[in-house]
Amino acid sequence: MEQYEIDYIKSNLQSYLETKGIRTDKFFTCINPEHSDQHPSMKYFDDYKIHCFGCGATYDLFGAIAAIEHLDRKEAFKKAIDYYERRTLTPDTIIKQKTVKNEQKPAKNYEKAYKYWQNALKDNFEAQEYLLSRGIDLATANRFGLGFNSFYFEKTNTRLNAITIPLSKNCFSARNINPNEEMRYYKTKDSDVDIFNKQAMTNKQPICAITEGEFDCLSFETLNVNCVGLGSANNVNLFIESEKDKNKTFIIALDNDEAGQKWAQKLKEYFKENKIKFAEFDNCGYKDPNEALVKDKSAFSKSIFSLIKKLEKQNNAEM
Ligand SMILES: [Zn+2]
């Protein structure tokens, strides 16, 4: 391993501490197991080190992992590599990669990272609160492998504390848990597998809702309504090209805005041409299914289940 790679791994100290629930913007309780720190005496320094003014301990990332997870330095080093070896988690490096032509690199595999981020979510109360504020319960979050990570973007020197949403093993999206910050959303671009919960198109469920955003999709799934999330309305084409069970009834629940309605029209034409059954859902008059869930869960739930019941009746009558 090259020195720059080791330096890169070490630069994750702050985000590591944050995933352990330690706030690095002020003094925090010393992590040295030998020191029972009465007042927060430890501080984070920008050279990717932490220092305790009580006992004098100084740690880099490897030392911090060793102290917190009770490992020796060699084990901690291995763990750090496990957590952070993928230096490709910033858009900069991904863009760089894209521009390198004539060089076929395999798509990144984020499965290890997903596991780590999932664990980080379990420790992060603020991230859990965010999910609950969006109407998504933790069981649903867990079912879809949602996680938490603090991303650092070197070039812009910005940090994104985000809910991570795996789309496939090669592709994920991340949603800022502080919606007031400028950078709200981020998505890996190194794979074309963009549809969230794609299996909903081919599984045994008789009905499949279609939404734009991942959180809209999760809003239906939280009620156990089978659903796929396109990621963006532009992915309607991707939906059309993807394998699907043509005996299903699809429920179009795109956003109530100009773009959403334009793409809904395209979906309707496609369904008609291919003799696939479909219905439309009006999101109870709200902008999108997630807003409907958050503003009035009982109306949202009543409305979607009465539509499903109606569709089932129609289907039974046809048989
Ligand atoms: Zn100390």
PDB file of C-alpha atoms and ligand atoms in Angstrom:
ATOM      1  CA  MET A   1       0.000   0.000   0.000  1.00  0.00           C
ATOM      2  CA  GLU A   2       1.304   3.431  -0.976  1.00  0.00           C
ATOM      3  CA  GLN A   3       1.866   6.160   1.600  1.00  0.00           C
ATOM      4  CA  TYR A   4      -0.750   8.399  -0.031  1.00  0.00           C
ATOM      5  CA  GLU A   5      -3.307   5.631   0.341  1.00  0.00           C
ATOM      6  CA  ILE A   6      -2.477   5.281   4.035  1.00  0.00           C
ATOM      7  CA  ASP A   7      -2.705   9.060   4.420  1.00  0.00           C
ATOM      8  CA  TYR A   8      -6.081   8.996   2.734  1.00  0.00           C
ATOM      9  CA  ILE A   9      -7.353   6.305   5.075  1.00  0.00           C
ATOM     10  CA  LYS A  10      -6.092   8.316   8.063  1.00  0.00           C
ATOM     11  CA  SER A  11      -8.024  11.347   6.828  1.00  0.00           C
ATOM     12  CA  ASN A  12     -11.251   9.558   7.747  1.00  0.00           C
ATOM     13  CA  LEU A  13     -10.634  10.020  11.477  1.00  0.00           C
ATOM     14  CA  GLN A  14     -13.270  12.704  11.884  1.00  0.00           C
ATOM     15  CA  SER A  15     -15.986  10.795  10.091  1.00  0.00           C
ATOM     16  CA  TYR A  16     -15.056   7.639  12.017  1.00  0.00           C
ATOM     17  CA  LEU A  17     -15.487   9.459  15.330  1.00  0.00           C
ATOM     18  CA  GLU A  18     -18.773  10.954  14.174  1.00  0.00           C
ATOM     19  CA  THR A  19     -20.162   7.551  13.308  1.00  0.00           C
ATOM     20  CA  LYS A  20     -19.286   6.561  16.856  1.00  0.00           C
ATOM     21  CA  GLY A  21     -21.438   9.429  18.075  1.00  0.00           C
ATOM     22  CA  ILE A  22     -18.484  11.664  18.984  1.00  0.00           C
ATOM     23  CA  ARG A  23     -18.875  15.302  18.019  1.00  0.00           C
ATOM     24  CA  THR A  24     -15.501  16.621  16.923  1.00  0.00           C
ATOM     25  CA  ASP A  25     -16.365  20.313  16.822  1.00  0.00           C
ATOM     26  CA  LYS A  26     -15.754  20.663  20.577  1.00  0.00           C
ATOM     27  CA  PHE A  27     -13.889  18.908  23.398  1.00  0.00           C
ATOM     28  CA  PHE A  28     -15.067  15.359  23.925  1.00  0.00           C
ATOM     29  CA  THR A  29     -14.464  12.633  26.508  1.00  0.00           C
ATOM     30  CA  CYS A  30     -11.050  10.996  26.113  1.00  0.00           C
ATOM     31  CA  ILE A  31     -11.264   7.611  24.368  1.00  0.00           C
ATOM     32  CA  ASN A  32      -8.170   6.230  26.106  1.00  0.00           C
ATOM     33  CA  PRO A  33      -9.467   3.190  28.048  1.00  0.00           C
ATOM     34  CA  GLU A  34      -6.779   3.858  30.718  1.00  0.00           C
ATOM     35  CA  HIS A  35      -8.109   7.364  31.390  1.00  0.00           C
ATOM     36  CA  SER A  36     -11.437   7.922  33.110  1.00  0.00           C
ATOM     37  CA  ASP A  37     -11.954  11.429  31.837  1.00  0.00           C
ATOM     38  CA  GLN A  38     -14.141  13.534  34.138  1.00  0.00           C
ATOM     39  CA  HIS A  39     -14.295  16.589  31.867  1.00  0.00           C
ATOM     40  CA  PRO A  40     -14.160  16.339  28.115  1.00  0.00           C
ATOM     41  CA  SER A  41     -10.395  16.763  27.533  1.00  0.00           C
ATOM     42  CA  MET A  42      -9.902  15.411  24.050  1.00  0.00           C
ATOM     43  CA  LYS A  43      -9.820  17.534  20.933  1.00  0.00           C
ATOM     44  CA  TYR A  44      -9.711  16.902  17.195  1.00  0.00           C
ATOM     45  CA  PHE A  45      -6.903  18.548  15.213  1.00  0.00           C
ATOM     46  CA  ASP A  46      -6.861  19.211  11.515  1.00  0.00           C
ATOM     47  CA  ASP A  47      -3.803  17.042  10.936  1.00  0.00           C
ATOM     48  CA  TYR A  48      -6.139  14.055  11.408  1.00  0.00           C
ATOM     49  CA  LYS A  49      -5.130  13.480  15.001  1.00  0.00           C
ATOM     50  CA  ILE A  50      -6.850  13.705  18.360  1.00  0.00           C
ATOM     51  CA  HIS A  51      -5.084  14.699  21.562  1.00  0.00           C
ATOM     52  CA  CYS A  52      -6.092  14.489  25.221  1.00  0.00           C
ATOM     53  CA  PHE A  53      -5.001  17.397  27.428  1.00  0.00           C
ATOM     54  CA  GLY A  54      -5.678  15.256  30.499  1.00  0.00           C
ATOM     55  CA  CYS A  55      -3.586  12.140  29.967  1.00  0.00           C
ATOM     56  CA  GLY A  56      -1.559  13.329  26.971  1.00  0.00           C
ATOM     57  CA  ALA A  57      -2.692  10.530  24.654  1.00  0.00           C
ATOM     58  CA  THR A  58      -2.545  11.278  20.913  1.00  0.00           C
ATOM     59  CA  TYR A  59      -4.184   9.073  18.347  1.00  0.00           C
ATOM     60  CA  ASP A  60      -4.508   8.895  14.603  1.00  0.00           C
ATOM     61  CA  LEU A  61      -7.318   6.882  12.979  1.00  0.00           C
ATOM     62  CA  PHE A  62      -5.649   3.544  13.692  1.00  0.00           C
ATOM     63  CA  GLY A  63      -5.033   4.453  17.309  1.00  0.00           C
ATOM     64  CA  ALA A  64      -8.603   5.661  17.697  1.00  0.00           C
ATOM     65  CA  ILE A  65     -10.050   2.442  16.277  1.00  0.00           C
ATOM     66  CA  ALA A  66      -7.731   0.423  18.562  1.00  0.00           C
ATOM     67  CA  ALA A  67      -8.850   2.404  21.633  1.00  0.00           C
ATOM     68  CA  ILE A  68     -12.572   2.401  20.856  1.00  0.00           C
ATOM     69  CA  GLU A  69     -12.864  -1.142  19.556  1.00  0.00           C
ATOM     70  CA  HIS A  70     -10.299  -2.670  21.950  1.00  0.00           C
ATOM     71  CA  LEU A  71      -7.963  -3.934  19.256  1.00  0.00           C
ATOM     72  CA  ASP A  72      -4.219  -3.885  18.822  1.00  0.00           C
ATOM     73  CA  ARG A  73      -2.803  -1.486  16.258  1.00  0.00           C
ATOM     74  CA  LYS A  74      -2.347  -4.144  13.596  1.00  0.00           C
ATOM     75  CA  GLU A  75      -5.973  -5.264  13.859  1.00  0.00           C
ATOM     76  CA  ALA A  76      -7.103  -1.644  13.901  1.00  0.00           C
ATOM     77  CA  PHE A  77      -5.111  -0.982  10.725  1.00  0.00           C
ATOM     78  CA  LYS A  78      -6.844  -3.905   9.008  1.00  0.00           C
ATOM     79  CA  LYS A  79     -10.211  -2.643  10.145  1.00  0.00           C
ATOM     80  CA  ALA A  80      -9.500   0.866   8.885  1.00  0.00           C
ATOM     81  CA  ILE A  81      -8.618  -0.526   5.470  1.00  0.00           C
ATOM     82  CA  ASP A  82     -11.828  -2.496   5.525  1.00  0.00           C
ATOM     83  CA  TYR A  83     -13.806   0.639   6.273  1.00  0.00           C
ATOM     84  CA  TYR A  84     -12.063   3.171   4.124  1.00  0.00           C
ATOM     85  CA  GLU A  85      -9.980   1.646   1.354  1.00  0.00           C
ATOM     86  CA  ARG A  86     -12.500   2.771  -1.252  1.00  0.00           C
ATOM     87  CA  ARG A  87     -11.175   6.231  -1.869  1.00  0.00           C
ATOM     88  CA  THR A  88     -13.723   6.547  -4.627  1.00  0.00           C
ATOM     89  CA  LEU A  89     -16.567   7.826  -2.524  1.00  0.00           C
ATOM     90  CA  THR A  90     -16.279  11.406  -3.681  1.00  0.00           C
ATOM     91  CA  PRO A  91     -17.679  12.790  -6.921  1.00  0.00           C
ATOM     92  CA  ASP A  92     -14.230  14.134  -7.810  1.00  0.00           C
ATOM     93  CA  THR A  93     -12.633  10.757  -8.015  1.00  0.00           C
ATOM     94  CA  ILE A  94     -15.631   9.338  -9.791  1.00  0.00           C
ATOM     95  CA  ILE A  95     -15.568  12.104 -12.386  1.00  0.00           C
ATOM     96  CA  LYS A  96     -11.833  11.538 -12.817  1.00  0.00           C
ATOM     97  CA  GLN A  97     -12.531   7.902 -13.407  1.00  0.00           C
ATOM     98  CA  LYS A  98     -15.190   8.662 -15.987  1.00  0.00           C
ATOM     99  CA  THR A  99     -12.821  10.778 -18.017  1.00  0.00           C
ATOM    100  CA  VAL A 100     -10.185   8.051 -18.194  1.00  0.00           C
ATOM    101  CA  LYS A 101     -11.121   6.498 -21.482  1.00  0.00           C
ATOM    102  CA  ASN A 102     -10.003   3.250 -23.091  1.00  0.00           C
ATOM    103  CA  GLU A 103      -9.616   1.768 -19.671  1.00  0.00           C
ATOM    104  CA  GLN A 104     -12.291  -0.657 -18.626  1.00  0.00           C
ATOM    105  CA  LYS A 105     -12.464  -0.618 -14.871  1.00  0.00           C
ATOM    106  CA  PRO A 106     -14.973  -2.843 -13.147  1.00  0.00           C
ATOM    107  CA  ALA A 107     -17.793  -0.957 -11.410  1.00  0.00           C
ATOM    108  CA  LYS A 108     -17.060  -0.297  -7.733  1.00  0.00           C
ATOM    109  CA  ASN A 109     -18.528  -2.705  -5.292  1.00  0.00           C
ATOM    110  CA  TYR A 110     -19.888  -0.891  -2.238  1.00  0.00           C
ATOM    111  CA  GLU A 111     -21.266  -3.898  -0.372  1.00  0.00           C
ATOM    112  CA  LYS A 112     -18.687  -3.678   2.419  1.00  0.00           C
ATOM    113  CA  ALA A 113     -19.333   0.025   2.797  1.00  0.00           C
ATOM    114  CA  TYR A 114     -23.104  -0.586   2.983  1.00  0.00           C
ATOM    115  CA  LYS A 115     -22.596  -2.918   5.942  1.00  0.00           C
ATOM    116  CA  TYR A 116     -20.480  -0.376   7.711  1.00  0.00           C
ATOM    117  CA  TRP A 117     -22.922   2.437   7.018  1.00  0.00           C
ATOM    118  CA  GLN A 118     -25.839   0.316   8.196  1.00  0.00           C
ATOM    119  CA  ASN A 119     -24.082  -0.170  11.515  1.00  0.00           C
ATOM    120  CA  ALA A 120     -23.337   3.538  11.660  1.00  0.00           C
ATOM    121  CA  LEU A 121     -27.062   4.262  11.340  1.00  0.00           C
ATOM    122  CA  LYS A 122     -27.779   2.055  14.346  1.00  0.00           C
ATOM    123  CA  ASP A 123     -25.473   4.273  16.422  1.00  0.00           C
ATOM    124  CA  ASN A 124     -26.669   7.586  15.074  1.00  0.00           C
ATOM    125  CA  PHE A 125     -29.702   9.028  16.772  1.00  0.00           C
ATOM    126  CA  GLU A 126     -29.790  12.164  14.627  1.00  0.00           C
ATOM    127  CA  ALA A 127     -29.912  10.143  11.410  1.00  0.00           C
ATOM    128  CA  GLN A 128     -32.656   7.926  12.813  1.00  0.00           C
ATOM    129  CA  GLU A 129     -34.628  11.020  13.798  1.00  0.00           C
ATOM    130  CA  TYR A 130     -34.308  12.305  10.254  1.00  0.00           C
ATOM    131  CA  LEU A 131     -35.749   9.079   8.846  1.00  0.00           C
ATOM    132  CA  LEU A 132     -38.644   9.200  11.297  1.00  0.00           C
ATOM    133  CA  SER A 133     -39.299  12.828  10.325  1.00  0.00           C
ATOM    134  CA  ARG A 134     -39.673  11.592   6.748  1.00  0.00           C
ATOM    135  CA  GLY A 135     -42.170   8.974   7.912  1.00  0.00           C
ATOM    136  CA  ILE A 136     -39.819   6.035   7.365  1.00  0.00           C
ATOM    137  CA  ASP A 137     -39.696   3.565  10.240  1.00  0.00           C
ATOM    138  CA  LEU A 138     -36.435   1.872  11.151  1.00  0.00           C
ATOM    139  CA  ALA A 139     -37.627  -1.614  10.219  1.00  0.00           C
ATOM    140  CA  THR A 140     -38.246  -0.410   6.665  1.00  0.00           C
ATOM    141  CA  ALA A 141     -34.879   1.364   6.648  1.00  0.00           C
ATOM    142  CA  ASN A 142     -33.246  -1.858   7.698  1.00  0.00           C
ATOM    143  CA  ARG A 143     -35.134  -3.913   5.123  1.00  0.00           C
ATOM    144  CA  PHE A 144     -33.694  -1.700   2.377  1.00  0.00           C
ATOM    145  CA  GLY A 145     -30.177  -1.580   3.803  1.00  0.00           C
ATOM    146  CA  LEU A 146     -30.239   2.138   4.516  1.00  0.00           C
ATOM    147  CA  GLY A 147     -27.257   3.492   6.411  1.00  0.00           C
ATOM    148  CA  PHE A 148     -25.512   6.627   7.557  1.00  0.00           C
ATOM    149  CA  ASN A 149     -22.196   8.068   6.488  1.00  0.00           C
ATOM    150  CA  SER A 150     -20.368  11.342   6.770  1.00  0.00           C
ATOM    151  CA  PHE A 151     -18.873  11.977   3.342  1.00  0.00           C
ATOM    152  CA  TYR A 152     -16.032  14.398   2.885  1.00  0.00           C
ATOM    153  CA  PHE A 153     -15.521  16.046  -0.508  1.00  0.00           C
ATOM    154  CA  GLU A 154     -11.925  17.157  -0.719  1.00  0.00           C
ATOM    155  CA  LYS A 155     -12.230  19.506  -3.640  1.00  0.00           C
ATOM    156  CA  THR A 156     -15.030  21.637  -2.247  1.00  0.00           C
ATOM    157  CA  ASN A 157     -14.082  21.018   1.384  1.00  0.00           C
ATOM    158  CA  THR A 158     -17.671  20.118   2.185  1.00  0.00           C
ATOM    159  CA  ARG A 159     -19.094  17.443   4.366  1.00  0.00           C
ATOM    160  CA  LEU A 160     -22.304  15.575   3.739  1.00  0.00           C
ATOM    161  CA  ASN A 161     -23.883  13.809   6.698  1.00  0.00           C
ATOM    162  CA  ALA A 162     -26.284  11.599   4.871  1.00  0.00           C
ATOM    163  CA  ILE A 163     -28.632   8.660   4.812  1.00  0.00           C
ATOM    164  CA  THR A 164     -27.189   6.190   2.324  1.00  0.00           C
ATOM    165  CA  ILE A 165     -29.582   4.310   0.064  1.00  0.00           C
ATOM    166  CA  PRO A 166     -28.154   1.321  -1.817  1.00  0.00           C
ATOM    167  CA  LEU A 167     -29.563   1.075  -5.351  1.00  0.00           C
ATOM    168  CA  SER A 168     -27.423  -1.875  -6.296  1.00  0.00           C
ATOM    169  CA  LYS A 169     -24.091  -3.201  -5.117  1.00  0.00           C
ATOM    170  CA  ASN A 170     -22.386  -0.724  -7.448  1.00  0.00           C
ATOM    171  CA  CYS A 171     -24.521   2.345  -6.947  1.00  0.00           C
ATOM    172  CA  PHE A 172     -26.034   4.283  -4.074  1.00  0.00           C
ATOM    173  CA  SER A 173     -27.598   7.618  -3.352  1.00  0.00           C
ATOM    174  CA  ALA A 174     -27.163   9.755  -0.248  1.00  0.00           C
ATOM    175  CA  ARG A 175     -29.565  12.240   1.281  1.00  0.00           C
ATOM    176  CA  ASN A 176     -28.383  15.014   3.601  1.00  0.00           C
ATOM    177  CA  ILE A 177     -29.966  14.668   7.036  1.00  0.00           C
ATOM    178  CA  ASN A 178     -29.791  18.439   7.360  1.00  0.00           C
ATOM    179  CA  PRO A 179     -32.152  19.588   4.605  1.00  0.00           C
ATOM    180  CA  ASN A 180     -31.132  23.235   5.080  1.00  0.00           C
ATOM    181  CA  GLU A 181     -27.641  22.667   3.752  1.00  0.00           C
ATOM    182  CA  GLU A 182     -26.811  23.442   0.177  1.00  0.00           C
ATOM    183  CA  MET A 183     -25.775  19.957  -0.862  1.00  0.00           C
ATOM    184  CA  ARG A 184     -28.859  17.889  -0.316  1.00  0.00           C
ATOM    185  CA  TYR A 185     -28.417  14.899  -2.519  1.00  0.00           C
ATOM    186  CA  TYR A 186     -25.619  12.908  -3.995  1.00  0.00           C
ATOM    187  CA  LYS A 187     -25.554   9.869  -6.202  1.00  0.00           C
ATOM    188  CA  THR A 188     -22.781   7.669  -7.535  1.00  0.00           C
ATOM    189  CA  LYS A 189     -22.517   7.876 -11.266  1.00  0.00           C
ATOM    190  CA  ASP A 190     -20.342   4.907 -12.031  1.00  0.00           C
ATOM    191  CA  SER A 191     -23.112   2.532 -12.853  1.00  0.00           C
ATOM    192  CA  ASP A 192     -26.268   2.721 -14.880  1.00  0.00           C
ATOM    193  CA  VAL A 193     -28.268   0.630 -12.414  1.00  0.00           C
ATOM    194  CA  ASP A 194     -30.314   3.483 -11.126  1.00  0.00           C
ATOM    195  CA  ILE A 195     -33.765   2.160 -10.287  1.00  0.00           C
ATOM    196  CA  PHE A 196     -34.396   1.696  -6.576  1.00  0.00           C
ATOM    197  CA  ASN A 197     -35.941  -1.612  -5.487  1.00  0.00           C
ATOM    198  CA  LYS A 198     -35.919  -2.966  -9.023  1.00  0.00           C
ATOM    199  CA  GLN A 199     -37.034  -6.403  -7.851  1.00  0.00           C
ATOM    200  CA  ALA A 200     -40.503  -4.913  -7.222  1.00  0.00           C
ATOM    201  CA  MET A 201     -41.012  -5.015 -11.003  1.00  0.00           C
ATOM    202  CA  THR A 202     -40.511  -8.772 -11.234  1.00  0.00           C
ATOM    203  CA  ASN A 203     -41.571 -10.189  -7.844  1.00  0.00           C
ATOM    204  CA  LYS A 204     -44.812 -12.048  -7.138  1.00  0.00           C
ATOM    205  CA  GLN A 205     -46.796  -9.000  -5.957  1.00  0.00           C
ATOM    206  CA  PRO A 206     -49.809  -8.287  -8.206  1.00  0.00           C
ATOM    207  CA  ILE A 207     -49.347  -4.539  -7.862  1.00  0.00           C
ATOM    208  CA  CYS A 208     -46.341  -2.246  -8.213  1.00  0.00           C
ATOM    209  CA  ALA A 209     -46.341   1.485  -7.587  1.00  0.00           C
ATOM    210  CA  ILE A 210     -43.913   3.721  -9.493  1.00  0.00           C
ATOM    211  CA  THR A 211     -42.444   6.795  -7.819  1.00  0.00           C
ATOM    212  CA  GLU A 212     -39.683   9.248  -8.618  1.00  0.00           C
ATOM    213  CA  GLY A 213     -37.658   9.570  -5.424  1.00  0.00           C
ATOM    214  CA  GLU A 214     -36.312   6.845  -3.189  1.00  0.00           C
ATOM    215  CA  PHE A 215     -38.110   8.343  -0.198  1.00  0.00           C
ATOM    216  CA  ASP A 216     -41.377   8.264  -2.146  1.00  0.00           C
ATOM    217  CA  CYS A 217     -40.786   4.604  -2.827  1.00  0.00           C
ATOM    218  CA  LEU A 218     -40.002   3.990   0.852  1.00  0.00           C
ATOM    219  CA  SER A 219     -43.216   5.823   1.752  1.00  0.00           C
ATOM    220  CA  PHE A 220     -45.222   3.122  -0.006  1.00  0.00           C
ATOM    221  CA  GLU A 221     -43.001   0.325   1.238  1.00  0.00           C
ATOM    222  CA  THR A 222     -43.424   1.531   4.804  1.00  0.00           C
ATOM    223  CA  LEU A 223     -47.116   0.609   4.291  1.00  0.00           C
ATOM    224  CA  ASN A 224     -46.023  -2.651   2.619  1.00  0.00           C
ATOM    225  CA  VAL A 225     -47.144  -1.489  -0.810  1.00  0.00           C
ATOM    226  CA  ASN A 226     -44.826  -2.975  -3.442  1.00  0.00           C
ATOM    227  CA  CYS A 227     -43.032  -0.095  -5.131  1.00  0.00           C
ATOM    228  CA  VAL A 228     -40.161   0.909  -7.367  1.00  0.00           C
ATOM    229  CA  GLY A 229     -38.298   4.266  -7.239  1.00  0.00           C
ATOM    230  CA  LEU A 230     -37.042   5.656 -10.515  1.00  0.00           C
ATOM    231  CA  GLY A 231     -34.542   8.050  -8.895  1.00  0.00           C
ATOM    232  CA  SER A 232     -35.611  10.771 -11.266  1.00  0.00           C
ATOM    233  CA  ALA A 233     -38.398  11.221 -13.762  1.00  0.00           C
ATOM    234  CA  ASN A 234     -35.836  10.936 -16.566  1.00  0.00           C
ATOM    235  CA  ASN A 235     -35.404   7.306 -15.659  1.00  0.00           C
ATOM    236  CA  VAL A 236     -38.796   6.449 -17.122  1.00  0.00           C
ATOM    237  CA  ASN A 237     -36.885   5.223 -20.148  1.00  0.00           C
ATOM    238  CA  LEU A 238     -34.839   2.954 -17.943  1.00  0.00           C
ATOM    239  CA  PHE A 239     -38.050   1.618 -16.425  1.00  0.00           C
ATOM    240  CA  ILE A 240     -39.464   0.952 -19.895  1.00  0.00           C
ATOM    241  CA  GLU A 241     -36.344  -0.948 -20.954  1.00  0.00           C
ATOM    242  CA  SER A 242     -36.125  -2.985 -17.749  1.00  0.00           C
ATOM    243  CA  GLU A 243     -37.477  -6.472 -17.341  1.00  0.00           C
ATOM    244  CA  LYS A 244     -40.862  -6.495 -15.684  1.00  0.00           C
ATOM    245  CA  ASP A 245     -43.806  -8.779 -14.995  1.00  0.00           C
ATOM    246  CA  LYS A 246     -46.404  -7.634 -17.515  1.00  0.00           C
ATOM    247  CA  ASN A 247     -49.240  -9.225 -15.570  1.00  0.00           C
ATOM    248  CA  LYS A 248     -48.846  -6.755 -12.753  1.00  0.00           C
ATOM    249  CA  THR A 249     -50.965  -3.666 -12.389  1.00  0.00           C
ATOM    250  CA  PHE A 250     -48.718  -0.612 -12.121  1.00  0.00           C
ATOM    251  CA  ILE A 251     -49.724   2.454 -10.159  1.00  0.00           C
ATOM    252  CA  ILE A 252     -48.207   5.667 -11.450  1.00  0.00           C
ATOM    253  CA  ALA A 253     -47.364   7.949  -8.512  1.00  0.00           C
ATOM    254  CA  LEU A 254     -44.881  10.419  -9.960  1.00  0.00           C
ATOM    255  CA  ASP A 255     -44.553  13.974  -8.627  1.00  0.00           C
ATOM    256  CA  ASN A 256     -47.404  16.412  -9.092  1.00  0.00           C
ATOM    257  CA  ASP A 257     -45.333  18.822 -11.149  1.00  0.00           C
ATOM    258  CA  GLU A 258     -44.782  19.533 -14.794  1.00  0.00           C
ATOM    259  CA  ALA A 259     -41.902  17.105 -15.281  1.00  0.00           C
ATOM    260  CA  GLY A 260     -43.641  14.378 -13.301  1.00  0.00           C
ATOM    261  CA  GLN A 261     -46.817  14.716 -15.329  1.00  0.00           C
ATOM    262  CA  LYS A 262     -44.927  14.740 -18.616  1.00  0.00           C
ATOM    263  CA  TRP A 263     -43.204  11.480 -17.752  1.00  0.00           C
ATOM    264  CA  ALA A 264     -46.425  10.002 -16.386  1.00  0.00           C
ATOM    265  CA  GLN A 265     -47.915  10.614 -19.839  1.00  0.00           C
ATOM    266  CA  LYS A 266     -45.047   8.690 -21.399  1.00  0.00           C
ATOM    267  CA  LEU A 267     -45.592   5.804 -18.991  1.00  0.00           C
ATOM    268  CA  LYS A 268     -49.323   5.707 -19.774  1.00  0.00           C
ATOM    269  CA  GLU A 269     -48.627   5.515 -23.496  1.00  0.00           C
ATOM    270  CA  TYR A 270     -46.158   2.721 -22.920  1.00  0.00           C
ATOM    271  CA  PHE A 271     -48.598   0.751 -20.772  1.00  0.00           C
ATOM    272  CA  LYS A 272     -51.410   1.164 -23.298  1.00  0.00           C
ATOM    273  CA  GLU A 273     -49.234   0.099 -26.215  1.00  0.00           C
ATOM    274  CA  ASN A 274     -48.075  -2.977 -24.356  1.00  0.00           C
ATOM    275  CA  LYS A 275     -51.466  -3.842 -22.876  1.00  0.00           C
ATOM    276  CA  ILE A 276     -50.170  -3.579 -19.342  1.00  0.00           C
ATOM    277  CA  LYS A 277     -52.722  -2.658 -16.681  1.00  0.00           C
ATOM    278  CA  PHE A 278     -52.139   0.603 -14.877  1.00  0.00           C
ATOM    279  CA  ALA A 279     -53.773   3.182 -12.639  1.00  0.00           C
ATOM    280  CA  GLU A 280     -52.859   6.647 -11.461  1.00  0.00           C
ATOM    281  CA  PHE A 281     -52.467   7.873  -7.908  1.00  0.00           C
ATOM    282  CA  ASP A 282     -52.856  11.555  -7.111  1.00  0.00           C
ATOM    283  CA  ASN A 283     -50.655  11.612  -3.950  1.00  0.00           C
ATOM    284  CA  CYS A 284     -53.713  12.975  -2.103  1.00  0.00           C
ATOM    285  CA  GLY A 285     -53.080  16.300  -3.813  1.00  0.00           C
ATOM    286  CA  TYR A 286     -49.585  16.654  -2.319  1.00  0.00           C
ATOM    287  CA  LYS A 287     -46.365  17.152  -4.267  1.00  0.00           C
ATOM    288  CA  ASP A 288     -45.228  13.561  -3.933  1.00  0.00           C
ATOM    289  CA  PRO A 289     -45.995  10.396  -1.963  1.00  0.00           C
ATOM    290  CA  ASN A 290     -43.526  11.260   0.797  1.00  0.00           C
ATOM    291  CA  GLU A 291     -45.155  14.615   1.430  1.00  0.00           C
ATOM    292  CA  ALA A 292     -48.538  12.884   1.514  1.00  0.00           C
ATOM    293  CA  LEU A 293     -47.226  10.370   4.062  1.00  0.00           C
ATOM    294  CA  VAL A 294     -45.644  13.022   6.276  1.00  0.00           C
ATOM    295  CA  LYS A 295     -48.565  15.468   6.166  1.00  0.00           C
ATOM    296  CA  ASP A 296     -51.392  12.961   6.636  1.00  0.00           C
ATOM    297  CA  LYS A 297     -50.419   9.336   6.963  1.00  0.00           C
ATOM    298  CA  SER A 298     -53.914   8.053   7.571  1.00  0.00           C
ATOM    299  CA  ALA A 299     -55.362   9.772   4.474  1.00  0.00           C
ATOM    300  CA  PHE A 300     -52.403   8.560   2.395  1.00  0.00           C
ATOM    301  CA  SER A 301     -52.827   5.015   3.594  1.00  0.00           C
ATOM    302  CA  LYS A 302     -56.620   4.999   3.151  1.00  0.00           C
ATOM    303  CA  SER A 303     -56.339   6.441  -0.308  1.00  0.00           C
ATOM    304  CA  ILE A 304     -53.742   3.996  -1.651  1.00  0.00           C
ATOM    305  CA  PHE A 305     -55.418   0.934  -0.135  1.00  0.00           C
ATOM    306  CA  SER A 306     -58.830   1.871  -1.503  1.00  0.00           C
ATOM    307  CA  LEU A 307     -57.241   2.225  -4.951  1.00  0.00           C
ATOM    308  CA  ILE A 308     -55.572  -1.176  -4.583  1.00  0.00           C
ATOM    309  CA  LYS A 309     -58.856  -2.749  -3.494  1.00  0.00           C
ATOM    310  CA  LYS A 310     -60.601  -1.273  -6.507  1.00  0.00           C
ATOM    311  CA  LEU A 311     -57.903  -2.649  -8.830  1.00  0.00           C
ATOM    312  CA  GLU A 312     -58.109  -6.080  -7.268  1.00  0.00           C
ATOM    313  CA  LYS A 313     -61.873  -6.113  -7.780  1.00  0.00           C
ATOM    314  CA  GLN A 314     -61.431  -5.155 -11.424  1.00  0.00           C
ATOM    315  CA  ASN A 315     -58.842  -7.880 -11.905  1.00  0.00           C
ATOM    316  CA  ASN A 316     -61.047 -10.499 -10.306  1.00  0.00           C
ATOM    317  CA  ALA A 317     -63.981  -9.469 -12.449  1.00  0.00           C
ATOM    318  CA  GLU A 318     -61.877  -9.933 -15.578  1.00  0.00           C
ATOM    319  CA  MET A 319     -60.873 -13.467 -14.654  1.00  0.00           C
TER     320      MET A 319
HETATM  321 ZN    ZN B   1      -7.079  11.170  28.256  1.00  0.00          ZN
END
